[in-house]
Tab-separated table of N, CA and C in Angstrom:
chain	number	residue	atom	x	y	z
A	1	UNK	N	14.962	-23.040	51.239
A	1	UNK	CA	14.894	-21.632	51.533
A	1	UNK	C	14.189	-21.439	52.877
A	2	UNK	N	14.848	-20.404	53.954
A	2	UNK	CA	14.522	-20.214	55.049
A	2	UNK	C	12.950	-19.503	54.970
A	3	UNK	N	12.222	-19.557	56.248
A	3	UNK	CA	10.993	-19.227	56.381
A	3	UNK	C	10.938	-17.615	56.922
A	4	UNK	N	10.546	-16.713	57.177
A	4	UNK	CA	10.265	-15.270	57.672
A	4	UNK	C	9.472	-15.384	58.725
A	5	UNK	N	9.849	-15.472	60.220
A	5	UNK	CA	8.962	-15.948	60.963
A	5	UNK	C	7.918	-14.513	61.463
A	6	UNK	N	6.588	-14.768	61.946
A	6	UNK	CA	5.628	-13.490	61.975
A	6	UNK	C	6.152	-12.454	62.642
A	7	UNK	N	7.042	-13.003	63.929
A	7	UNK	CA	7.832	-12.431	64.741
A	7	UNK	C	8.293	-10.742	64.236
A	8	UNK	N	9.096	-10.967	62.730
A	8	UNK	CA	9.856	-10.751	61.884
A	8	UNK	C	9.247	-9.596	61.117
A	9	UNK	N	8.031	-10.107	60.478
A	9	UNK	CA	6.937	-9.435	59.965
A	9	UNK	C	6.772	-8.741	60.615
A	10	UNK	N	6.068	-8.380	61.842
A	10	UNK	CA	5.566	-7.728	62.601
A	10	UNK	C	6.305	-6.817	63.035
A	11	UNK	N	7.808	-7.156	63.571
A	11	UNK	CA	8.839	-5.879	63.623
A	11	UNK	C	9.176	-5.129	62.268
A	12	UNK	N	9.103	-5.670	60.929
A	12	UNK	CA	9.006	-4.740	60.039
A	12	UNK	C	7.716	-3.552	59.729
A	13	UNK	N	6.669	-4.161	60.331
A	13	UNK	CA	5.184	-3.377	60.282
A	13	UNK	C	5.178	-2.936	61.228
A	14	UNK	N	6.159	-2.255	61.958
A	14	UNK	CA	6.376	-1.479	63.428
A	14	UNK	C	7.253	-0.423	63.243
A	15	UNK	N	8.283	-1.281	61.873
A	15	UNK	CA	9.704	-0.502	61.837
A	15	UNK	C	8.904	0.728	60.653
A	16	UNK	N	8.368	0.309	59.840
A	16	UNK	CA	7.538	0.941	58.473
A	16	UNK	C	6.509	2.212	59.335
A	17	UNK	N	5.557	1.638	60.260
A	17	UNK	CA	4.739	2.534	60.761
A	17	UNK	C	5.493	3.821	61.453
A	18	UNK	N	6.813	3.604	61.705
A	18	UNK	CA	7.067	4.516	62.679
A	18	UNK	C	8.119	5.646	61.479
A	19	UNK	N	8.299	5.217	60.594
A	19	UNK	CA	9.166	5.544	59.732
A	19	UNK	C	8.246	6.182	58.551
A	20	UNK	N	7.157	5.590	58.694
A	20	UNK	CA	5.817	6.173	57.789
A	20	UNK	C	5.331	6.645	58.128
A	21	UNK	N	4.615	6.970	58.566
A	21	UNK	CA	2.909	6.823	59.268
A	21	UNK	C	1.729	7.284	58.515
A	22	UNK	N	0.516	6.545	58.977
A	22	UNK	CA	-0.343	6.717	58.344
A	22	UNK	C	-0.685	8.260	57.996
A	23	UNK	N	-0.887	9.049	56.776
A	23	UNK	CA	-1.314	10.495	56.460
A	23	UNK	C	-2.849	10.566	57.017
A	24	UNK	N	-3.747	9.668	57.565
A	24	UNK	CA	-5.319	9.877	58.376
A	24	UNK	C	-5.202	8.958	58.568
A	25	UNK	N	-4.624	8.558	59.275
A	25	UNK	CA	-4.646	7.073	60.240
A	25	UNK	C	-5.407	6.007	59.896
A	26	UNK	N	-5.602	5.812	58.660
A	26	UNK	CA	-6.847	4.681	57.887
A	26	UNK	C	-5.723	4.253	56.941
A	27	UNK	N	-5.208	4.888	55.813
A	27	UNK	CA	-4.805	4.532	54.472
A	27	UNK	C	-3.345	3.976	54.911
A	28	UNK	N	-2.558	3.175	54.475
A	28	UNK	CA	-1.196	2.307	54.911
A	28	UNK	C	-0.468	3.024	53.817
A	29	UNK	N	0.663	3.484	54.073
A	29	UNK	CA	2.067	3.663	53.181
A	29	UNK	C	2.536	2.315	52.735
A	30	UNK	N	2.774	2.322	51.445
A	30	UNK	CA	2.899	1.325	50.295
A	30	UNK	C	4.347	-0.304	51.233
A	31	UNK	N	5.001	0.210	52.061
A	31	UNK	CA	5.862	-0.788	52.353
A	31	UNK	C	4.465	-1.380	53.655
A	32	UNK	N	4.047	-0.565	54.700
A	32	UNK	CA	3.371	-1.574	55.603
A	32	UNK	C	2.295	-1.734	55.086
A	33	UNK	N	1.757	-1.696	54.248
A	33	UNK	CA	0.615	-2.411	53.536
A	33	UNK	C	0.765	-3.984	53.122
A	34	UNK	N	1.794	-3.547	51.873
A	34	UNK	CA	2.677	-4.647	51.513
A	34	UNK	C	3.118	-6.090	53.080
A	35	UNK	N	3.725	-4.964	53.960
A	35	UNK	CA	3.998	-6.112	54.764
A	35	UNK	C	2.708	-6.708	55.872
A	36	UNK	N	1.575	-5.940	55.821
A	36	UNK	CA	0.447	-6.283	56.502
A	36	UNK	C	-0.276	-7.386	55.855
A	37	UNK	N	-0.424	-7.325	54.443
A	37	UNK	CA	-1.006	-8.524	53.985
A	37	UNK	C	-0.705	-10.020	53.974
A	38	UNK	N	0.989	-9.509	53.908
A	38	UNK	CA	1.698	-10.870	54.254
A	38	UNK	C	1.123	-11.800	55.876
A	39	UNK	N	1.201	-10.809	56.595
A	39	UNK	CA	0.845	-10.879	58.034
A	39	UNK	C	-0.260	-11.503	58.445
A	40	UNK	N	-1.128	-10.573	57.600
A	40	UNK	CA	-2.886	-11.244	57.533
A	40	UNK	C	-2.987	-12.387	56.936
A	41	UNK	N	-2.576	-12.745	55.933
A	41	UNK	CA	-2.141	-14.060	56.014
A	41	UNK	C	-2.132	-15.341	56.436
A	42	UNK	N	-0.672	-14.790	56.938
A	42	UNK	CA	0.073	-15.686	58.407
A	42	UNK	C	-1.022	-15.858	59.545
A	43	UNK	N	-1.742	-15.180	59.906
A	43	UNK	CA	-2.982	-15.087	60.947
A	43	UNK	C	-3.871	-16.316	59.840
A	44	UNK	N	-4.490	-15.675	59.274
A	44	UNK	CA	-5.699	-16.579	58.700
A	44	UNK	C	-5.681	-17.726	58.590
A	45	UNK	N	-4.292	-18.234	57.784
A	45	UNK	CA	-4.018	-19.451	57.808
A	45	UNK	C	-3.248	-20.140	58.757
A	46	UNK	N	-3.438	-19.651	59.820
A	46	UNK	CA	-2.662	-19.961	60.985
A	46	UNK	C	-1.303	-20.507	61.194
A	47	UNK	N	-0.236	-19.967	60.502
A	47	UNK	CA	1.398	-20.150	59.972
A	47	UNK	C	1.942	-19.033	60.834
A	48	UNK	N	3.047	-19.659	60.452
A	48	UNK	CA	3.535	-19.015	61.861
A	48	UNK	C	5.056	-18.487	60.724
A	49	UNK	N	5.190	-18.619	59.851
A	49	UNK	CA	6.177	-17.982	59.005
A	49	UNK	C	6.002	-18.150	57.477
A	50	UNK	N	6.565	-16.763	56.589
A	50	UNK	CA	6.447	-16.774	55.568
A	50	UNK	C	7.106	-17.463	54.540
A	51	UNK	N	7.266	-17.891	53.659
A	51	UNK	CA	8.154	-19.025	52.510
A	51	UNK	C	8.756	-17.318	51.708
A	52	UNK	N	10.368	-16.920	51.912
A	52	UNK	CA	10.992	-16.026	51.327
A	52	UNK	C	10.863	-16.019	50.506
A	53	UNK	N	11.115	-16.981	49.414
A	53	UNK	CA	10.922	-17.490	48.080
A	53	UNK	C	9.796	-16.740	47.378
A	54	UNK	N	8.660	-17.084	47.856
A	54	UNK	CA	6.994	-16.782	47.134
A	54	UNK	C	6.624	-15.646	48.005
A	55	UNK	N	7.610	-14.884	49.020
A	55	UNK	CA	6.604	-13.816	49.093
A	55	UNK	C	6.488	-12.625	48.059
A	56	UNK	N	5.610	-12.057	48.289
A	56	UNK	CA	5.039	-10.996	46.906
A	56	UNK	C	6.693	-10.084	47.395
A	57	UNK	N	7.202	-9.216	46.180
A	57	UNK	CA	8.527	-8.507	45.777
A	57	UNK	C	8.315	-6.978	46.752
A	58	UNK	N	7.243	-6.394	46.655
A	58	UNK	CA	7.129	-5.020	47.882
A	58	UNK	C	7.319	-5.741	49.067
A	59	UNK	N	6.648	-6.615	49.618
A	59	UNK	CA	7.200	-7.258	50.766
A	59	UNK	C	7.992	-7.116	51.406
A	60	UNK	N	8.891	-8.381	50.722
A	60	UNK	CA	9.852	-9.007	50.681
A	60	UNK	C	10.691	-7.779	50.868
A	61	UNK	N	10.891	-6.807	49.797
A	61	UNK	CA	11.804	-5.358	49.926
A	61	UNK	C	11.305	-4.767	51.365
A	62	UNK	N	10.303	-4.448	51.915
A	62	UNK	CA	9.884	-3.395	53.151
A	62	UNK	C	10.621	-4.512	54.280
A	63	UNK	N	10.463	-5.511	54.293
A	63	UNK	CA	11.183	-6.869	55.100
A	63	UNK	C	12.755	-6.465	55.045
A	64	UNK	N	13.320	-6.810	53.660
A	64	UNK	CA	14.860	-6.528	53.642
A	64	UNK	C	15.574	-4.947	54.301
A	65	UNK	N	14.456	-4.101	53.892
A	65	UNK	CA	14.820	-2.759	54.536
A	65	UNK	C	15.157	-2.577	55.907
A	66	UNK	N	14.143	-3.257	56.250
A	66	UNK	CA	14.203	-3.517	57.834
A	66	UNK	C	15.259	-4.406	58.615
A	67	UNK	N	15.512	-5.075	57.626
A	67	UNK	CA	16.263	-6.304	58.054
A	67	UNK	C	17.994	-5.699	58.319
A	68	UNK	N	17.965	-4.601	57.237
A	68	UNK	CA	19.264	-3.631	56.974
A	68	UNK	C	19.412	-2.805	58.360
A	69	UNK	N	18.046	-2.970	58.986
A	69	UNK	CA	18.480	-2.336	60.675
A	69	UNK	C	19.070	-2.686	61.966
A	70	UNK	N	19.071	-4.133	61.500
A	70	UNK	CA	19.143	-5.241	62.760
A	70	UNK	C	20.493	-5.364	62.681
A	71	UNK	N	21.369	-5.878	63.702
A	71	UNK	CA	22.371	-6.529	63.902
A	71	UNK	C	23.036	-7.513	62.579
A	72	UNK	N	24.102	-7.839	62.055
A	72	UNK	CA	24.564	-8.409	61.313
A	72	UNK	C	24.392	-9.830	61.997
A	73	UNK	N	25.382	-10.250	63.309
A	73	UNK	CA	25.862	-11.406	63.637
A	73	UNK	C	25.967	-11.360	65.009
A	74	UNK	N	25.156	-11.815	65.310
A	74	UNK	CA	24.925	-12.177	67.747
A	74	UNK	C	26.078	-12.456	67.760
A	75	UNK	N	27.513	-12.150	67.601
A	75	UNK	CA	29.140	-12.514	67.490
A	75	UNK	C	28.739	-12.082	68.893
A	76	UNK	N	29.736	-11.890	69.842
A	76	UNK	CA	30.344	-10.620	70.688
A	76	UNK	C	31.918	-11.007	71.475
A	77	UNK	N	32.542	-11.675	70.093
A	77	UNK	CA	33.739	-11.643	70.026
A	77	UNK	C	34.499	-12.606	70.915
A	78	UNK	N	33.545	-13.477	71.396
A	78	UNK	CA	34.044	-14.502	72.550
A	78	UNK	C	33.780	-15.848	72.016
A	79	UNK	N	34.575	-16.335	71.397
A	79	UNK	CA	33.784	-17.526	70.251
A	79	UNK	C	34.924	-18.793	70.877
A	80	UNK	N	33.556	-19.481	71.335
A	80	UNK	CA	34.278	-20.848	71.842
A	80	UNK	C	34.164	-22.431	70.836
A	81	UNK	N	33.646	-22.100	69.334
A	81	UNK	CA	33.894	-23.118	68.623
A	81	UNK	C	35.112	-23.222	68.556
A	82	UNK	N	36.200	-21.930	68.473
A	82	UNK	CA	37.792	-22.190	67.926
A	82	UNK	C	38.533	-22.634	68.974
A	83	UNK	N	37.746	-23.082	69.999
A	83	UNK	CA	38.224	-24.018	70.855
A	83	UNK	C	38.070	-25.624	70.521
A	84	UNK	N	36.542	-25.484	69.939
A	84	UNK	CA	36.486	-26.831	69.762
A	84	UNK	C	34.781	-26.997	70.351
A	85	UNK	N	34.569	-26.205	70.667
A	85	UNK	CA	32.532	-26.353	70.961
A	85	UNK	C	32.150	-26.193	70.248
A	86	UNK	N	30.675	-27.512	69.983
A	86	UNK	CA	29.366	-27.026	69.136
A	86	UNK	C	28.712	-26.099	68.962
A	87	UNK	N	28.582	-25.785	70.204
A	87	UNK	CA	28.214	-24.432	70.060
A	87	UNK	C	28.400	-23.206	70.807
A	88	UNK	N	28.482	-22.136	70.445
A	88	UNK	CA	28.953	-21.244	70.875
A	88	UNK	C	28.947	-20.200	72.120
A	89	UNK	N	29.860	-20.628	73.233
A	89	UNK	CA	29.186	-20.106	74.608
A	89	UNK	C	28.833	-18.749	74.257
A	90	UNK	N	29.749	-17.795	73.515
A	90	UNK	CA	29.411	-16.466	73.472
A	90	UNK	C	28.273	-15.966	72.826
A	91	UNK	N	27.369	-16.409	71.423
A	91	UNK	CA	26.497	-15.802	70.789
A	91	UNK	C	25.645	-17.127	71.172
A	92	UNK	N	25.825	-18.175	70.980
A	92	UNK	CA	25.055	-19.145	70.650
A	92	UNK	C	24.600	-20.091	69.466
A	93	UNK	N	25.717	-19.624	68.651
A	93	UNK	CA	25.488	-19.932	67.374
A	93	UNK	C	26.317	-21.479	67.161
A	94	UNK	N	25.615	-22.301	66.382
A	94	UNK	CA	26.647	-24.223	66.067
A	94	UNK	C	27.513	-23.519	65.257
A	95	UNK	N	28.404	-24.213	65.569
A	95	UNK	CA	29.946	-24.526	64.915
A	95	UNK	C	29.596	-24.154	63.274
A	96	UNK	N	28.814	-24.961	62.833
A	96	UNK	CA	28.479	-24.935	61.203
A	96	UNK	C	27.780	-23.173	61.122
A	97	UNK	N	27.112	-23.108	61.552
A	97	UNK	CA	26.568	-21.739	61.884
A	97	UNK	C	27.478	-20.679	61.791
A	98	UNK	N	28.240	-20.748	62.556
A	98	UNK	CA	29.541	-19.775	62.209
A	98	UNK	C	30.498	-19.975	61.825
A	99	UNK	N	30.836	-20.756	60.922
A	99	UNK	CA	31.667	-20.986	59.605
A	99	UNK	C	31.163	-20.655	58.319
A	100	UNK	N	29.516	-20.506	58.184
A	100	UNK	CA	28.334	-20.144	57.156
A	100	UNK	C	28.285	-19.109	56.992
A	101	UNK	N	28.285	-18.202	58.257
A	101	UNK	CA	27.315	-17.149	58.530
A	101	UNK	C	27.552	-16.202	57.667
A	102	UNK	N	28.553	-15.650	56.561
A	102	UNK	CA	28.515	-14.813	55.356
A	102	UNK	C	28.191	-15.377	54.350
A	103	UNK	N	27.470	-16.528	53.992
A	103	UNK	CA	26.978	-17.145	52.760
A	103	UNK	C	25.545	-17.382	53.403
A	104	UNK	N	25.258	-17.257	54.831
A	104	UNK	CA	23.582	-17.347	54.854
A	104	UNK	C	22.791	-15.936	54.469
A	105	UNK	N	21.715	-16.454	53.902
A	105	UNK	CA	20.636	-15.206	53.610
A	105	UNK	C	20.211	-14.564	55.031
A	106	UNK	N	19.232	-13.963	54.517
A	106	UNK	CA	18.645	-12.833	55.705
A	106	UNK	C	17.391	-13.985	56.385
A	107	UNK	N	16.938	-14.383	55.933
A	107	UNK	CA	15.870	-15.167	56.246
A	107	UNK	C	16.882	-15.916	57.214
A	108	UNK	N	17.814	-17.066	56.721
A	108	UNK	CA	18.306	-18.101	57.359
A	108	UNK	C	18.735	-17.045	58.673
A	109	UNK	N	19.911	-15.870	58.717
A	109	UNK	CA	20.626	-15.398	59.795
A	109	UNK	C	19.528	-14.894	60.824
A	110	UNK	N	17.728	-14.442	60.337
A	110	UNK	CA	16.839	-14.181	61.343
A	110	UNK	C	16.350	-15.526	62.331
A	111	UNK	N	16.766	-16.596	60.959
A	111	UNK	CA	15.762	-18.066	61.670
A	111	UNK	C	16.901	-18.785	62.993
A	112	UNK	N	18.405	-18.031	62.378
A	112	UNK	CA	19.559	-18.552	63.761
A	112	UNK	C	19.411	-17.522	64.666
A	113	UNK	N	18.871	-16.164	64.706
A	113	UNK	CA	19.236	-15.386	65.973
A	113	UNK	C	17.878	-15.492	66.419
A	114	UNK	N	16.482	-16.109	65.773
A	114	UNK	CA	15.486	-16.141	66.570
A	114	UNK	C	15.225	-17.480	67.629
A	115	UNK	N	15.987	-18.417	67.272
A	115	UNK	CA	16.361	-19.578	68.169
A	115	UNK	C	17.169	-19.475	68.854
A	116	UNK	N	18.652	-18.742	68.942
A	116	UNK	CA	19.566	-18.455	70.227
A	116	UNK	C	18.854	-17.378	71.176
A	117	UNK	N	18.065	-16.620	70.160
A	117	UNK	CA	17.053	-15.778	71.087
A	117	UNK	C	15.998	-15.798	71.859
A	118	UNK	N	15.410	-17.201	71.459
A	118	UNK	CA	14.566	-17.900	72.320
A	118	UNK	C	15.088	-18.756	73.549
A	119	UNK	N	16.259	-19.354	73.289
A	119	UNK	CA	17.306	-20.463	74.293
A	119	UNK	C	17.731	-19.339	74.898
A	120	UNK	N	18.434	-18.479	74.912
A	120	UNK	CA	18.818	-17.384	75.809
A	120	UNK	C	20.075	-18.317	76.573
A	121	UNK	N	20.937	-19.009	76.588
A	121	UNK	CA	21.428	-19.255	76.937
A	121	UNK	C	22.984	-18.745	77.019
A	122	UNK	N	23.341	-18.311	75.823
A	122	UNK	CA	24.502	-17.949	75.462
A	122	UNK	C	24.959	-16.586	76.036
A	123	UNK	N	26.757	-16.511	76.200
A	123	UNK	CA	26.369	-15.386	77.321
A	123	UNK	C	25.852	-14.139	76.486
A	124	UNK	N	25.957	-14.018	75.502
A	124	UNK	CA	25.217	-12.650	74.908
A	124	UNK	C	24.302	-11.902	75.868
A	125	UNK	N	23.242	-12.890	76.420
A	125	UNK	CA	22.245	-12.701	76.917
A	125	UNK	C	21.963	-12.557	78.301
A	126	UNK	N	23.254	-13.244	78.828
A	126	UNK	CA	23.554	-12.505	80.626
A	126	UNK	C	24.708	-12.256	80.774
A	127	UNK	N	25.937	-13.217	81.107
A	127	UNK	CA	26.701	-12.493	81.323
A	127	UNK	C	27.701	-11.145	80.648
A	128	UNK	N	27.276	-10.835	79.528
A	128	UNK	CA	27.914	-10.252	78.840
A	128	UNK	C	27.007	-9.393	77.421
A	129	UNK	N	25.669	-9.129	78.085
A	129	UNK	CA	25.029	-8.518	77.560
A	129	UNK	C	24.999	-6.912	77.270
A	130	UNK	N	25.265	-6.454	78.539
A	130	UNK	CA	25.280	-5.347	77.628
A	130	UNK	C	26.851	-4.618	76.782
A	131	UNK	N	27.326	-5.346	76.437
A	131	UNK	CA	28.694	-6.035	75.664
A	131	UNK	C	27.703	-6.274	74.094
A	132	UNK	N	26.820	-6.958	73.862
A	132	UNK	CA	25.820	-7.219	73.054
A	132	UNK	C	25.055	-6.145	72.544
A	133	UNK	N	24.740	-5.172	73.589
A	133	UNK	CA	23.701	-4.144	72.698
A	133	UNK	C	24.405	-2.916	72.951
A	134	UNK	N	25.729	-2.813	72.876
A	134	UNK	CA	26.499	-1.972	72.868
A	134	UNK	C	26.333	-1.056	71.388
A	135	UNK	N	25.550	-0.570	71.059
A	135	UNK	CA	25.072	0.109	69.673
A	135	UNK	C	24.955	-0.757	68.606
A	136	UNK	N	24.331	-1.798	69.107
A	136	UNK	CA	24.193	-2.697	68.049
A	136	UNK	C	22.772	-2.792	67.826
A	137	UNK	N	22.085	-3.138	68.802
A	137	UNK	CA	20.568	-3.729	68.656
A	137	UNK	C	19.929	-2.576	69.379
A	138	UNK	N	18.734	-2.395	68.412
A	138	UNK	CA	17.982	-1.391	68.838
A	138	UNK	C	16.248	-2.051	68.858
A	139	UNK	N	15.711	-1.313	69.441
A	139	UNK	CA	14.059	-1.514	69.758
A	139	UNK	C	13.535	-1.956	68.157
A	140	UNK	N	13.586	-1.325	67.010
A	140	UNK	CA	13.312	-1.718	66.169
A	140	UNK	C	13.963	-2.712	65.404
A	141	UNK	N	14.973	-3.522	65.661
A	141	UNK	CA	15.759	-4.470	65.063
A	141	UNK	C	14.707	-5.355	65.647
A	142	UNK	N	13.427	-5.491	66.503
A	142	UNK	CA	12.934	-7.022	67.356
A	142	UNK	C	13.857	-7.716	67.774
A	143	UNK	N	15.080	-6.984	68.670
A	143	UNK	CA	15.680	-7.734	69.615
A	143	UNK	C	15.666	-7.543	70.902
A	144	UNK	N	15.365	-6.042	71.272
A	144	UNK	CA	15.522	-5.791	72.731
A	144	UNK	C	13.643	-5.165	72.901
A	145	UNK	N	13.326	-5.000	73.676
A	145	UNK	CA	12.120	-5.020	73.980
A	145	UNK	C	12.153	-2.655	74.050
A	146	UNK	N	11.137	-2.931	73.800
A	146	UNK	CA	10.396	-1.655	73.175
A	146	UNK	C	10.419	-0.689	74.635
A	147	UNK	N	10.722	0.692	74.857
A	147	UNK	CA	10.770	1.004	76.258
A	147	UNK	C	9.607	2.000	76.198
């Protein structure tokens, strides 16, 4: 089972605050609470991602909610495995990767777009980017940077 990286966390306790907000700026609404402890956590014990499996069930739900905001699949319709590449000039995704990608969980599809998202290589990400966030990815999905 895939890991929830803090990354992840943290855009859900961004997506919750802004969608919540604190009623006296002290007391947390029941989803970023839930997802703050997870967080605090991840800090204390110095981890850098959560085990999906064992996280506590409010969580895990304020996580999936959020997760329902993001992008489905870094596709953008230019797919050079069905040529015959490992991996994929257009999103960035391996061959196995996108033959999977409707039987992977939410965890696994965050842990593949947070590594093509780190490599930046694929054209998603230059030549054919804004092709990519063409109403797809928004500030709160933690894909495009906050304005």
């Amino acid at each position: 089972m895939a890991g929830i990286h803090i990354t992840d966390i943290e855009s859900a306790i961004n997506y919750w605050r802004a969608r919540e907000p604190s009623p006296d700026g002290v007391a947390l609404p029941a989803p970023t609470r839930a997802l703050a402890e997870v967080y605090a956590l991840l800090v204390y014990y110095h981890e850098t991602e959560a085990d999906e499996a064992s996280m506590p069930p409010k969580a895990r739900d304020a996580w999936l909610a959020w997760y329902e905001t993001t992008p489905d699949t870094p596709c953008i319709a230019i797919c050079s495995t069905s040529q015959g590449d490992e991996l994929c000039k257009g999103c960035g995704r391996t061959f196995e990767e996108v033959q999977l990608w409707p039987e992977m969980g939410p965890a696994d599809k965050r842990a593949t777009w947070r590594r093509i998202t780190l490599e930046a290589s694929a054209w998603r990400f230059n030549r054919y980017a804004e092709r990519a966030a063409e109403g797809r990815a928004t500030p709160a999905s933690g894909l495009l940077p906050k304005e």
